[in-house]
PDB file of C-alpha atoms in Angstrom:
ATOM      1  CA  MET A   1     -21.041  72.800  65.711  1.00 47.00           C
ATOM      2  CA  THR A   2     -23.534  76.422  66.226  1.00 47.00           C
ATOM      3  CA  ASP A   3     -20.278  78.831  66.067  1.00 51.00           C
ATOM      4  CA  SER A   4     -19.050  77.378  63.018  1.00 50.00           C
ATOM      5  CA  VAL A   5     -22.764  77.438  61.057  1.00 44.00           C
ATOM      6  CA  ARG A   6     -23.029  80.772  62.302  1.00 51.00           C
ATOM      7  CA  GLY A   7     -19.872  81.891  60.735  1.00 51.00           C
ATOM      8  CA  TYR A   8     -20.535  80.616  57.675  1.00 48.00           C
ATOM      9  CA  THR A   9     -23.977  82.084  56.987  1.00 51.00           C
ATOM     10  CA  THR A  10     -22.153  85.234  58.427  1.00 54.00           C
ATOM     11  CA  GLU A  11     -19.526  84.754  55.332  1.00 55.00           C
ATOM     12  CA  ARG A  12     -21.694  84.203  53.038  1.00 54.00           C
ATOM     13  CA  SER A  13     -23.672  87.454  54.034  1.00 55.00           C
ATOM     14  CA  ARG A  14     -21.168  89.432  53.227  1.00 58.00           C
ATOM     15  CA  ALA A  15     -20.582  87.563  49.978  1.00 55.00           C
ATOM     16  CA  ARG A  16     -23.445  88.065  48.856  1.00 55.00           C
ATOM     17  CA  GLU A  17     -23.109  92.661  49.587  1.00 56.00           C
ATOM     18  CA  SER A  18     -19.319  92.430  48.048  1.00 55.00           C
ATOM     19  CA  GLU A  19     -21.476  90.784  44.932  1.00 53.00           C
ATOM     20  CA  ASP A  20     -24.115  93.588  45.455  1.00 53.00           C
ATOM     21  CA  GLU A  21     -21.977  96.110  45.901  1.00 51.00           C
ATOM     22  CA  SER A  22     -20.047  95.236  42.868  1.00 49.00           C
ATOM     23  CA  GLU A  23     -22.482  94.820  40.906  1.00 45.00           C
ATOM     24  CA  SER A  24     -23.951  97.890  41.448  1.00 45.00           C
ATOM     25  CA  THR A  25     -20.577  99.241  40.346  1.00 46.00           C
ATOM     26  CA  ASP A  26     -20.973  98.521  37.738  1.00 46.00           C
ATOM     27  CA  SER A  27     -23.771  99.482  36.865  1.00 43.00           C
ATOM     28  CA  SER A  28     -23.199 102.798  37.507  1.00 44.00           C
ATOM     29  CA  GLU A  29     -19.966 102.406  35.569  1.00 46.00           C
ATOM     30  CA  GLN A  30     -22.082 101.441  32.550  1.00 60.00           C
ATOM     31  CA  LEU A  31     -24.229 104.366  32.491  1.00 74.00           C
ATOM     32  CA  HIS A  32     -21.463 106.885  33.309  1.00 81.00           C
ATOM     33  CA  CYS A  33     -16.995 107.610  32.385  1.00 85.00           C
ATOM     34  CA  PRO A  34     -15.229 105.563  34.648  1.00 85.00           C
ATOM     35  CA  GLU A  35     -12.419 108.462  34.103  1.00 83.00           C
ATOM     36  CA  CYS A  36     -14.837 111.785  34.645  1.00 85.00           C
ATOM     37  CA  GLY A  37     -17.837 110.051  35.763  1.00 83.00           C
ATOM     38  CA  GLY A  38     -19.228 111.655  32.159  1.00 84.00           C
ATOM     39  CA  GLN A  39     -23.168 110.660  30.540  1.00 86.00           C
ATOM     40  CA  LEU A  40     -22.517 107.785  27.728  1.00 86.00           C
ATOM     41  CA  THR A  41     -23.170 108.204  24.367  1.00 85.00           C
ATOM     42  CA  THR A  42     -23.394 105.330  21.511  1.00 82.00           C
ATOM     43  CA  ASP A  43     -22.271 105.830  17.983  1.00 78.00           C
ATOM     44  CA  THR A  44     -23.617 103.731  16.562  1.00 73.00           C
ATOM     45  CA  GLU A  45     -21.620 104.805  12.942  1.00 72.00           C
ATOM     46  CA  HIS A  46     -18.320 103.002  14.059  1.00 75.00           C
ATOM     47  CA  GLY A  47     -19.682 101.165  16.615  1.00 77.00           C
ATOM     48  CA  GLU A  48     -18.214 102.704  20.069  1.00 83.00           C
ATOM     49  CA  THR A  49     -20.489 103.209  23.504  1.00 86.00           C
ATOM     50  CA  VAL A  50     -17.784 106.584  24.375  1.00 87.00           C
ATOM     51  CA  CYS A  51     -18.079 109.557  27.136  1.00 88.00           C
ATOM     52  CA  ALA A  52     -20.078 113.371  25.848  1.00 84.00           C
ATOM     53  CA  ASP A  53     -18.064 114.757  28.323  1.00 84.00           C
ATOM     54  CA  CYS A  54     -14.230 114.336  27.891  1.00 85.00           C
ATOM     55  CA  GLY A  55     -14.185 111.269  25.199  1.00 83.00           C
ATOM     56  CA  LEU A  56     -13.165 107.699  26.479  1.00 84.00           C
ATOM     57  CA  VAL A  57     -14.032 105.366  24.046  1.00 86.00           C
ATOM     58  CA  VAL A  58     -15.659 103.147  27.550  1.00 84.00           C
ATOM     59  CA  GLU A  59     -16.132 100.136  24.868  1.00 83.00           C
ATOM     60  CA  GLU A  60     -15.778  99.636  19.949  1.00 80.00           C
ATOM     61  CA  ASP A  61     -16.517  97.321  17.992  1.00 75.00           C
ATOM     62  CA  GLU A  62     -20.319  96.324  19.241  1.00 73.00           C
ATOM     63  CA  ILE A  63     -22.382  94.174  17.739  1.00 73.00           C
ATOM     64  CA  ASP A  64     -24.715  95.696  14.551  1.00 68.00           C
ATOM     65  CA  HIS A  65     -27.373  94.391  14.916  1.00 67.00           C
ATOM     66  CA  GLY A  66     -29.030  95.840  11.192  1.00 68.00           C
ATOM     67  CA  PRO A  67     -28.765  95.443   8.053  1.00 69.00           C
ATOM     68  CA  GLU A  68     -25.298  93.897   6.917  1.00 65.00           C
ATOM     69  CA  TRP A  69     -26.974  96.161   3.350  1.00 71.00           C
ATOM     70  CA  ARG A  70     -27.920 100.594   2.709  1.00 74.00           C
ATOM     71  CA  ALA A  71     -30.444 101.485   0.267  1.00 76.00           C
ATOM     72  CA  PHE A  72     -31.575 105.094   0.335  1.00 80.00           C
ATOM     73  CA  ASP A  73     -34.586 104.554  -1.108  1.00 80.00           C
ATOM     74  CA  SER A  74     -38.283 102.279  -0.433  1.00 76.00           C
ATOM     75  CA  LYS A  75     -38.173  99.939  -3.605  1.00 76.00           C
ATOM     76  CA  GLU A  76     -34.698  99.477  -2.925  1.00 76.00           C
ATOM     77  CA  LYS A  77     -34.858  98.294   0.437  1.00 74.00           C
ATOM     78  CA  ASP A  78     -37.912  96.343  -0.404  1.00 70.00           C
ATOM     79  CA  GLN A  79     -36.201  94.355  -3.022  1.00 73.00           C
ATOM     80  CA  LYS A  80     -32.949  93.723  -0.975  1.00 72.00           C
ATOM     81  CA  SER A  81     -35.380  93.216   2.553  1.00 69.00           C
ATOM     82  CA  ARG A  82     -34.915  88.961   3.404  1.00 66.00           C
ATOM     83  CA  VAL A  83     -37.456  88.946   6.001  1.00 67.00           C
ATOM     84  CA  GLY A  84     -41.359  87.716   5.007  1.00 65.00           C
ATOM     85  CA  ALA A  85     -44.015  90.090   6.324  1.00 67.00           C
ATOM     86  CA  PRO A  86     -45.211  90.790   9.425  1.00 70.00           C
ATOM     87  CA  THR A  87     -47.716  87.528  10.235  1.00 73.00           C
ATOM     88  CA  THR A  88     -51.797  88.543  10.311  1.00 78.00           C
ATOM     89  CA  GLN A  89     -55.036  87.128  11.306  1.00 81.00           C
ATOM     90  CA  MET A  90     -56.153  86.886   7.921  1.00 80.00           C
ATOM     91  CA  MET A  91     -54.537  84.041   6.971  1.00 79.00           C
ATOM     92  CA  HIS A  92     -55.566  80.248   9.119  1.00 74.00           C
ATOM     93  CA  ASP A  93     -52.221  80.095   9.720  1.00 73.00           C
ATOM     94  CA  LYS A  94     -51.151  84.311  10.736  1.00 76.00           C
ATOM     95  CA  GLY A  95     -49.539  84.251   7.089  1.00 70.00           C
ATOM     96  CA  LEU A  96     -46.191  81.855   8.633  1.00 71.00           C
ATOM     97  CA  SER A  97     -46.226  78.577   6.987  1.00 72.00           C
ATOM     98  CA  THR A  98     -44.401  78.283   3.494  1.00 74.00           C
ATOM     99  CA  ASN A  99     -45.882  79.302   0.441  1.00 74.00           C
ATOM    100  CA  ILE A 100     -44.322  77.984  -2.632  1.00 77.00           C
ATOM    101  CA  GLY A 101     -44.982  79.903  -5.276  1.00 78.00           C
ATOM    102  CA  TRP A 102     -47.061  78.964  -8.797  1.00 78.00           C
ATOM    103  CA  GLN A 103     -45.025  80.710 -11.509  1.00 82.00           C
ATOM    104  CA  ASP A 104     -43.467  77.056 -12.360  1.00 83.00           C
ATOM    105  CA  LYS A 105     -39.212  78.768 -12.451  1.00 83.00           C
ATOM    106  CA  ASP A 106     -36.611  79.319 -10.646  1.00 81.00           C
ATOM    107  CA  ALA A 107     -34.275  81.836  -9.072  1.00 77.00           C
ATOM    108  CA  TYR A 108     -32.972  83.390 -11.789  1.00 82.00           C
ATOM    109  CA  GLY A 109     -35.913  82.948 -14.159  1.00 82.00           C
ATOM    110  CA  LYS A 110     -34.831  80.640 -16.429  1.00 86.00           C
ATOM    111  CA  THR A 111     -38.396  78.438 -16.941  1.00 88.00           C
ATOM    112  CA  LEU A 112     -37.692  74.454 -15.080  1.00 87.00           C
ATOM    113  CA  SER A 113     -37.632  70.865 -16.854  1.00 89.00           C
ATOM    114  CA  SER A 114     -40.648  68.928 -16.888  1.00 90.00           C
ATOM    115  CA  ARG A 115     -39.397  66.759 -14.529  1.00 89.00           C
ATOM    116  CA  GLN A 116     -39.105  69.405 -11.987  1.00 89.00           C
ATOM    117  CA  ARG A 117     -42.579  71.119 -12.845  1.00 89.00           C
ATOM    118  CA  GLU A 118     -44.147  67.870 -12.159  1.00 90.00           C
ATOM    119  CA  LYS A 119     -42.205  67.426  -8.791  1.00 90.00           C
ATOM    120  CA  MET A 120     -42.712  71.336  -7.879  1.00 88.00           C
ATOM    121  CA  GLN A 121     -46.867  70.453  -8.391  1.00 90.00           C
ATOM    122  CA  ARG A 122     -46.205  67.818  -5.829  1.00 90.00           C
ATOM    123  CA  LEU A 123     -44.425  69.812  -3.342  1.00 88.00           C
ATOM    124  CA  ARG A 124     -46.753  72.377  -3.903  1.00 87.00           C
ATOM    125  CA  THR A 125     -49.745  69.604  -3.327  1.00 87.00           C
ATOM    126  CA  TRP A 126     -47.535  68.942   0.203  1.00 85.00           C
ATOM    127  CA  ASN A 127     -47.480  71.916   1.424  1.00 80.00           C
ATOM    128  CA  GLU A 128     -51.084  72.570   0.809  1.00 77.00           C
ATOM    129  CA  ARG A 129     -52.463  69.735   3.726  1.00 77.00           C
ATOM    130  CA  PHE A 130     -49.813  69.737   5.423  1.00 74.00           C
ATOM    131  CA  ARG A 131     -50.814  73.748   6.174  1.00 73.00           C
ATOM    132  CA  THR A 132     -54.554  72.016   6.411  1.00 74.00           C
ATOM    133  CA  ARG A 133     -53.723  69.139   8.951  1.00 74.00           C
ATOM    134  CA  ASP A 134     -57.770  69.658  11.057  1.00 77.00           C
ATOM    135  CA  SER A 135     -60.965  70.751  10.091  1.00 81.00           C
ATOM    136  CA  LYS A 136     -60.841  73.693  12.046  1.00 83.00           C
ATOM    137  CA  GLU A 137     -57.963  75.231  10.723  1.00 84.00           C
ATOM    138  CA  ARG A 138     -59.733  74.032   6.666  1.00 86.00           C
ATOM    139  CA  ASN A 139     -62.813  75.614   7.929  1.00 89.00           C
ATOM    140  CA  LEU A 140     -60.909  79.123   9.542  1.00 89.00           C
ATOM    141  CA  LYS A 141     -59.024  78.757   6.017  1.00 88.00           C
ATOM    142  CA  GLN A 142     -62.382  78.679   3.765  1.00 90.00           C
ATOM    143  CA  ALA A 143     -63.918  81.096   6.177  1.00 92.00           C
ATOM    144  CA  LEU A 144     -60.956  83.491   6.244  1.00 92.00           C
ATOM    145  CA  GLY A 145     -61.032  83.606   1.838  1.00 92.00           C
ATOM    146  CA  GLU A 146     -64.779  84.388   2.201  1.00 94.00           C
ATOM    147  CA  ILE A 147     -63.776  87.490   4.387  1.00 95.00           C
ATOM    148  CA  ASP A 148     -61.163  89.039   2.397  1.00 94.00           C
ATOM    149  CA  ARG A 149     -63.668  88.433  -1.265  1.00 95.00           C
ATOM    150  CA  MET A 150     -66.775  90.169   0.694  1.00 95.00           C
ATOM    151  CA  ALA A 151     -64.253  92.906   1.362  1.00 94.00           C
ATOM    152  CA  SER A 152     -62.703  93.771  -1.394  1.00 94.00           C
ATOM    153  CA  ALA A 153     -66.347  93.659  -3.432  1.00 93.00           C
ATOM    154  CA  LEU A 154     -67.393  96.247  -0.358  1.00 92.00           C
ATOM    155  CA  GLY A 155     -64.137  98.099  -0.712  1.00 91.00           C
ATOM    156  CA  LEU A 156     -63.294  97.743   3.420  1.00 92.00           C
ATOM    157  CA  PRO A 157     -59.987  99.071   4.409  1.00 91.00           C
ATOM    158  CA  GLU A 158     -57.176  95.798   5.533  1.00 91.00           C
ATOM    159  CA  ASN A 159     -58.262  97.718   9.214  1.00 92.00           C
ATOM    160  CA  VAL A 160     -61.742  96.225   8.812  1.00 93.00           C
ATOM    161  CA  ARG A 161     -60.251  92.470   7.820  1.00 94.00           C
ATOM    162  CA  GLU A 162     -58.401  92.105  10.676  1.00 93.00           C
ATOM    163  CA  THR A 163     -61.250  92.832  13.118  1.00 94.00           C
ATOM    164  CA  ALA A 164     -63.491  90.492  11.163  1.00 95.00           C
ATOM    165  CA  SER A 165     -60.466  87.538  11.160  1.00 94.00           C
ATOM    166  CA  VAL A 166     -60.399  87.954  14.500  1.00 94.00           C
ATOM    167  CA  ILE A 167     -64.128  88.127  15.493  1.00 95.00           C
ATOM    168  CA  TYR A 168     -64.140  84.928  13.588  1.00 95.00           C
ATOM    169  CA  ARG A 169     -61.129  83.561  15.471  1.00 93.00           C
ATOM    170  CA  ARG A 170     -63.408  83.618  18.560  1.00 94.00           C
ATOM    171  CA  ALA A 171     -66.029  82.725  17.168  1.00 94.00           C
ATOM    172  CA  LEU A 172     -65.075  79.653  16.482  1.00 92.00           C
ATOM    173  CA  ALA A 173     -62.607  79.364  19.921  1.00 91.00           C
ATOM    174  CA  ASP A 174     -66.193  79.356  21.675  1.00 92.00           C
ATOM    175  CA  ASP A 175     -68.300  76.998  18.998  1.00 91.00           C
ATOM    176  CA  LEU A 176     -70.543  78.942  18.102  1.00 92.00           C
ATOM    177  CA  LEU A 177     -70.843  77.041  14.576  1.00 90.00           C
ATOM    178  CA  PRO A 178     -71.962  74.299  14.670  1.00 90.00           C
ATOM    179  CA  GLY A 179     -75.925  74.017  13.366  1.00 89.00           C
ATOM    180  CA  ARG A 180     -74.574  77.511  11.158  1.00 91.00           C
ATOM    181  CA  SER A 181     -72.712  77.668   7.745  1.00 93.00           C
ATOM    182  CA  ILE A 182     -69.266  79.484   7.780  1.00 93.00           C
ATOM    183  CA  GLU A 183     -70.365  82.469   5.007  1.00 94.00           C
ATOM    184  CA  GLY A 184     -73.576  82.973   7.319  1.00 94.00           C
ATOM    185  CA  VAL A 185     -70.120  83.557  10.293  1.00 95.00           C
ATOM    186  CA  ALA A 186     -68.370  85.222   8.231  1.00 95.00           C
ATOM    187  CA  THR A 187     -70.765  87.597   6.626  1.00 96.00           C
ATOM    188  CA  SER A 188     -71.559  88.928  10.021  1.00 95.00           C
ATOM    189  CA  ALA A 189     -68.074  89.171  11.493  1.00 95.00           C
ATOM    190  CA  LEU A 190     -67.528  91.571   8.774  1.00 95.00           C
ATOM    191  CA  TYR A 191     -71.332  93.423   8.996  1.00 95.00           C
ATOM    192  CA  ALA A 192     -70.368  93.772  12.607  1.00 94.00           C
ATOM    193  CA  ALA A 193     -66.863  94.207  11.472  1.00 94.00           C
ATOM    194  CA  ALA A 194     -67.172  97.354   9.354  1.00 93.00           C
ATOM    195  CA  ARG A 195     -69.783  98.429  12.562  1.00 91.00           C
ATOM    196  CA  GLN A 196     -66.914  99.040  14.993  1.00 91.00           C
ATOM    197  CA  ALA A 197     -65.033 100.419  12.691  1.00 89.00           C
ATOM    198  CA  GLY A 198     -67.119 102.888  11.727  1.00 86.00           C
ATOM    199  CA  THR A 199     -67.259 102.278   8.425  1.00 87.00           C
ATOM    200  CA  PRO A 200     -70.273 100.232   8.342  1.00 87.00           C
ATOM    201  CA  ARG A 201     -72.741  98.963   4.823  1.00 89.00           C
ATOM    202  CA  SER A 202     -76.270  98.353   4.578  1.00 87.00           C
ATOM    203  CA  LEU A 203     -77.945  94.289   4.832  1.00 89.00           C
ATOM    204  CA  ASP A 204     -78.669  95.300   1.752  1.00 88.00           C
ATOM    205  CA  GLU A 205     -74.891  95.825   0.249  1.00 89.00           C
ATOM    206  CA  ILE A 206     -73.688  93.217   1.911  1.00 93.00           C
ATOM    207  CA  ALA A 207     -76.319  91.052   1.339  1.00 92.00           C
ATOM    208  CA  THR A 208     -75.459  91.228  -2.581  1.00 92.00           C
ATOM    209  CA  VAL A 209     -72.341  89.522  -2.074  1.00 93.00           C
ATOM    210  CA  SER A 210     -72.495  87.628   0.752  1.00 93.00           C
ATOM    211  CA  ARG A 211     -73.054  83.797  -0.285  1.00 92.00           C
ATOM    212  CA  VAL A 212     -76.024  83.388   2.594  1.00 93.00           C
ATOM    213  CA  GLU A 213     -80.251  84.848   2.134  1.00 93.00           C
ATOM    214  CA  LYS A 214     -79.726  88.522   4.568  1.00 91.00           C
ATOM    215  CA  ASP A 215     -82.873  87.814   6.898  1.00 93.00           C
ATOM    216  CA  GLU A 216     -80.084  84.321   7.355  1.00 94.00           C
ATOM    217  CA  ILE A 217     -76.734  87.130   8.033  1.00 94.00           C
ATOM    218  CA  ALA A 218     -79.260  89.360  10.562  1.00 93.00           C
ATOM    219  CA  ARG A 219     -80.775  86.776  12.802  1.00 94.00           C
ATOM    220  CA  THR A 220     -76.382  85.032  12.902  1.00 95.00           C
ATOM    221  CA  TYR A 221     -75.095  88.523  13.468  1.00 94.00           C
ATOM    222  CA  ARG A 222     -77.320  88.745  16.539  1.00 94.00           C
ATOM    223  CA  TYR A 223     -76.001  85.866  17.738  1.00 95.00           C
ATOM    224  CA  VAL A 224     -72.793  86.405  17.673  1.00 94.00           C
ATOM    225  CA  VAL A 225     -72.914  89.272  18.773  1.00 94.00           C
ATOM    226  CA  ARG A 226     -75.189  88.640  21.840  1.00 94.00           C
ATOM    227  CA  GLU A 227     -72.000  85.917  22.801  1.00 94.00           C
ATOM    228  CA  LEU A 228     -69.233  86.670  22.217  1.00 93.00           C
ATOM    229  CA  GLY A 229     -70.068  89.660  23.424  1.00 92.00           C
ATOM    230  CA  LEU A 230     -68.864  92.702  21.315  1.00 91.00           C
ATOM    231  CA  GLU A 231     -70.236  96.435  21.762  1.00 87.00           C
ATOM    232  CA  ILE A 232     -71.422  97.876  18.585  1.00 87.00           C
ATOM    233  CA  GLN A 233     -72.564 101.016  18.855  1.00 83.00           C
ATOM    234  CA  PRO A 234     -76.452 102.420  16.011  1.00 81.00           C
ATOM    235  CA  ALA A 235     -75.243 102.860  12.455  1.00 81.00           C
ATOM    236  CA  ASP A 236     -74.596 106.439  12.892  1.00 86.00           C
ATOM    237  CA  PRO A 237     -76.039 108.222   9.220  1.00 88.00           C
ATOM    238  CA  GLU A 238     -73.234 110.184   9.013  1.00 89.00           C
ATOM    239  CA  GLN A 239     -70.732 107.692   8.877  1.00 88.00           C
ATOM    240  CA  TYR A 240     -72.561 106.728   5.245  1.00 90.00           C
ATOM    241  CA  VAL A 241     -72.869 110.283   3.952  1.00 90.00           C
ATOM    242  CA  PRO A 242     -68.890 109.850   2.051  1.00 90.00           C
ATOM    243  CA  ARG A 243     -69.860 107.147   0.906  1.00 90.00           C
ATOM    244  CA  PHE A 244     -72.425 108.321  -0.819  1.00 91.00           C
ATOM    245  CA  ALA A 245     -71.131 112.364  -2.202  1.00 91.00           C
ATOM    246  CA  SER A 246     -67.826 110.663  -3.669  1.00 91.00           C
ATOM    247  CA  GLU A 247     -69.427 107.718  -5.727  1.00 90.00           C
ATOM    248  CA  LEU A 248     -71.823 110.878  -6.632  1.00 90.00           C
ATOM    249  CA  ASP A 249     -69.172 113.234  -7.284  1.00 90.00           C
ATOM    250  CA  LEU A 250     -71.191 116.339  -5.132  1.00 89.00           C
ATOM    251  CA  SER A 251     -68.853 118.709  -3.673  1.00 90.00           C
ATOM    252  CA  ASP A 252     -67.931 119.467  -0.146  1.00 91.00           C
ATOM    253  CA  GLU A 253     -70.096 122.283   0.515  1.00 91.00           C
ATOM    254  CA  SER A 254     -72.963 119.151  -1.083  1.00 90.00           C
ATOM    255  CA  GLU A 255     -71.748 117.236   1.834  1.00 91.00           C
ATOM    256  CA  ARG A 256     -71.271 119.141   4.442  1.00 92.00           C
ATOM    257  CA  ARG A 257     -74.867 120.527   4.204  1.00 91.00           C
ATOM    258  CA  ALA A 258     -76.088 116.078   4.683  1.00 91.00           C
ATOM    259  CA  ARG A 259     -74.334 116.222   7.313  1.00 91.00           C
ATOM    260  CA  ASP A 260     -75.674 119.465   9.506  1.00 90.00           C
ATOM    261  CA  LEU A 261     -78.899 117.801   7.106  1.00 89.00           C
ATOM    262  CA  LEU A 262     -79.019 114.796   9.391  1.00 90.00           C
ATOM    263  CA  LYS A 263     -77.584 117.508  12.860  1.00 89.00           C
ATOM    264  CA  THR A 264     -80.661 119.145  12.344  1.00 87.00           C
ATOM    265  CA  ALA A 265     -82.867 116.406  11.822  1.00 85.00           C
ATOM    266  CA  LYS A 266     -81.332 114.250  15.373  1.00 85.00           C
ATOM    267  CA  ASP A 267     -81.873 116.672  17.373  1.00 84.00           C
ATOM    268  CA  GLN A 268     -85.307 116.865  16.273  1.00 80.00           C
ATOM    269  CA  GLY A 269     -86.132 113.201  17.205  1.00 82.00           C
ATOM    270  CA  VAL A 270     -86.507 113.023  13.247  1.00 75.00           C
ATOM    271  CA  HIS A 271     -84.035 109.940  13.078  1.00 77.00           C
ATOM    272  CA  SER A 272     -85.843 107.290  15.671  1.00 78.00           C
ATOM    273  CA  GLY A 273     -86.686 104.017  14.554  1.00 77.00           C
ATOM    274  CA  LYS A 274     -85.542 105.232  10.808  1.00 82.00           C
ATOM    275  CA  SER A 275     -82.959 103.869   8.518  1.00 86.00           C
ATOM    276  CA  PRO A 276     -80.149 105.607   8.475  1.00 88.00           C
ATOM    277  CA  VAL A 277     -78.897 104.530   5.642  1.00 89.00           C
ATOM    278  CA  GLY A 278     -82.659 106.504   4.308  1.00 89.00           C
ATOM    279  CA  LEU A 279     -81.613 109.492   5.736  1.00 90.00           C
ATOM    280  CA  ALA A 280     -78.751 109.904   4.438  1.00 91.00           C
ATOM    281  CA  ALA A 281     -80.028 108.865   0.830  1.00 92.00           C
ATOM    282  CA  ALA A 282     -82.700 112.100   1.340  1.00 91.00           C
ATOM    283  CA  ALA A 283     -79.571 113.923   2.890  1.00 91.00           C
ATOM    284  CA  ILE A 284     -77.299 113.720  -0.104  1.00 92.00           C
ATOM    285  CA  TYR A 285     -80.448 114.936  -1.937  1.00 91.00           C
ATOM    286  CA  ALA A 286     -81.837 117.474  -0.718  1.00 91.00           C
ATOM    287  CA  ALA A 287     -78.207 118.597   0.325  1.00 91.00           C
ATOM    288  CA  ALA A 288     -78.468 118.322  -3.460  1.00 91.00           C
ATOM    289  CA  LEU A 289     -80.724 120.532  -5.275  1.00 90.00           C
ATOM    290  CA  LEU A 290     -80.043 122.795  -1.992  1.00 89.00           C
ATOM    291  CA  THR A 291     -77.026 123.511  -3.807  1.00 90.00           C
ATOM    292  CA  ASN A 292     -78.308 123.619  -6.807  1.00 90.00           C
ATOM    293  CA  GLU A 293     -76.076 119.986  -8.417  1.00 89.00           C
ATOM    294  CA  LYS A 294     -78.110 117.999 -10.026  1.00 86.00           C
ATOM    295  CA  VAL A 295     -78.334 114.559  -8.854  1.00 89.00           C
ATOM    296  CA  THR A 296     -81.809 112.257  -9.897  1.00 90.00           C
ATOM    297  CA  GLN A 297     -83.694 111.111  -6.744  1.00 90.00           C
ATOM    298  CA  SER A 298     -83.078 107.197  -9.705  1.00 92.00           C
ATOM    299  CA  GLU A 299     -79.100 108.330  -9.420  1.00 92.00           C
ATOM    300  CA  VAL A 300     -78.939 108.435  -5.724  1.00 91.00           C
ATOM    301  CA  SER A 301     -81.623 105.446  -4.725  1.00 91.00           C
ATOM    302  CA  ASP A 302     -78.308 103.335  -7.281  1.00 91.00           C
ATOM    303  CA  VAL A 303     -75.977 104.082  -5.187  1.00 89.00           C
ATOM    304  CA  ALA A 304     -77.218 103.578  -1.951  1.00 88.00           C
ATOM    305  CA  ASN A 305     -79.583 100.854  -2.618  1.00 87.00           C
ATOM    306  CA  ILE A 306     -82.159 101.962  -1.357  1.00 86.00           C
ATOM    307  CA  SER A 307     -85.536 102.884  -2.495  1.00 90.00           C
ATOM    308  CA  GLU A 308     -86.815 105.283  -4.161  1.00 90.00           C
ATOM    309  CA  VAL A 309     -90.211 106.351  -2.298  1.00 92.00           C
ATOM    310  CA  THR A 310     -88.160 105.448   0.961  1.00 90.00           C
ATOM    311  CA  ILE A 311     -86.333 109.388  -0.661  1.00 90.00           C
ATOM    312  CA  ARG A 312     -89.331 111.076  -1.398  1.00 90.00           C
ATOM    313  CA  ASN A 313     -90.115 110.211   2.253  1.00 89.00           C
ATOM    314  CA  ARG A 314     -87.073 110.385   4.606  1.00 88.00           C
ATOM    315  CA  TYR A 315     -86.195 113.966   2.362  1.00 86.00           C
ATOM    316  CA  HIS A 316     -89.929 115.472   3.543  1.00 86.00           C
ATOM    317  CA  GLU A 317     -88.795 114.863   7.279  1.00 87.00           C
ATOM    318  CA  LEU A 318     -85.795 116.202   6.734  1.00 86.00           C
ATOM    319  CA  LEU A 319     -86.772 119.719   5.499  1.00 84.00           C
ATOM    320  CA  GLU A 320     -89.925 119.515   8.007  1.00 84.00           C
ATOM    321  CA  ALA A 321     -86.887 119.797  10.512  1.00 81.00           C
ATOM    322  CA  GLU A 322     -85.057 121.463   9.748  1.00 79.00           C
ATOM    323  CA  GLU A 323     -88.308 124.460   8.473  1.00 77.00           C
ATOM    324  CA  GLN A 324     -89.603 123.928  12.979  1.00 73.00           C
ATOM    325  CA  LEU A 325     -85.303 125.469  13.316  1.00 67.00           C
ATOM    326  CA  GLN A 326     -86.337 128.112  11.283  1.00 65.00           C
ATOM    327  CA  VAL A 327     -88.940 129.086  12.825  1.00 56.00           C
ATOM    328  CA  PRO A 328     -88.932 131.151  16.509  1.00 54.00           C
TER     329      PRO A 328
END
């Protein structure tokens, strides 16, 4: 009995070894030409695998995983493409659900009959109900809509909106919303995302487009950052300079001069405890004067959303820092 078991085990091990050898042989044959051992290349145009050395066709009629149509420009490609948009965090269902269009027309552009229009309206209603089946999804839909609205008003790029949506989703998953408004958490998520992306907006700017007060935004922002452990560096005044210079239509020389003033202020420690927006506005105003460009304090105040008094105070501090640097 023992000898038969031992013999059976030996036979199985030999069978395994032969299988392994055949698999390794097959894989090596797939990588190299079976005739000359040369390197194999894939000809996607003809759907063939051929040897680069001797030209032997090893495999033919391969499956083409690309589209069956051809396009010669991006517009034609968009027209012929039948796939949907990529998934996004900016939609509560990540863009995976069906959206029924509002144009009451068929595939040929013809207007639907009254009965068909009523049917499509009922389908839209039920589709919206199925897309937001519970309170969390309704909450998420409202919040992400708020984030998109505020980001559009502030001119923030898409990557900031994506990041803000992810921050809000994390806050919702960690149950940080009880006792706080949806708008407040959505606004604080957008404020944090803008700072993380290096395109910060001041609290005053955020408050002008938000539906909640400035104090609530600041309070909720501190809470969300603390609870989620977000790593956000203090705002750099230089990050505001390009936007202010662009809105005031200043030259590149003025923008460069403003950056130099802010760097000098940092070296002298003037920026400590000061509002980065105020410093950036003052640097823009000082740089415009130094480069003989006509800009008033009122214009800078309107763009930066900060008082003229603050601009004057920071302006004098920046010039004093510049003078101290020049003194030997």
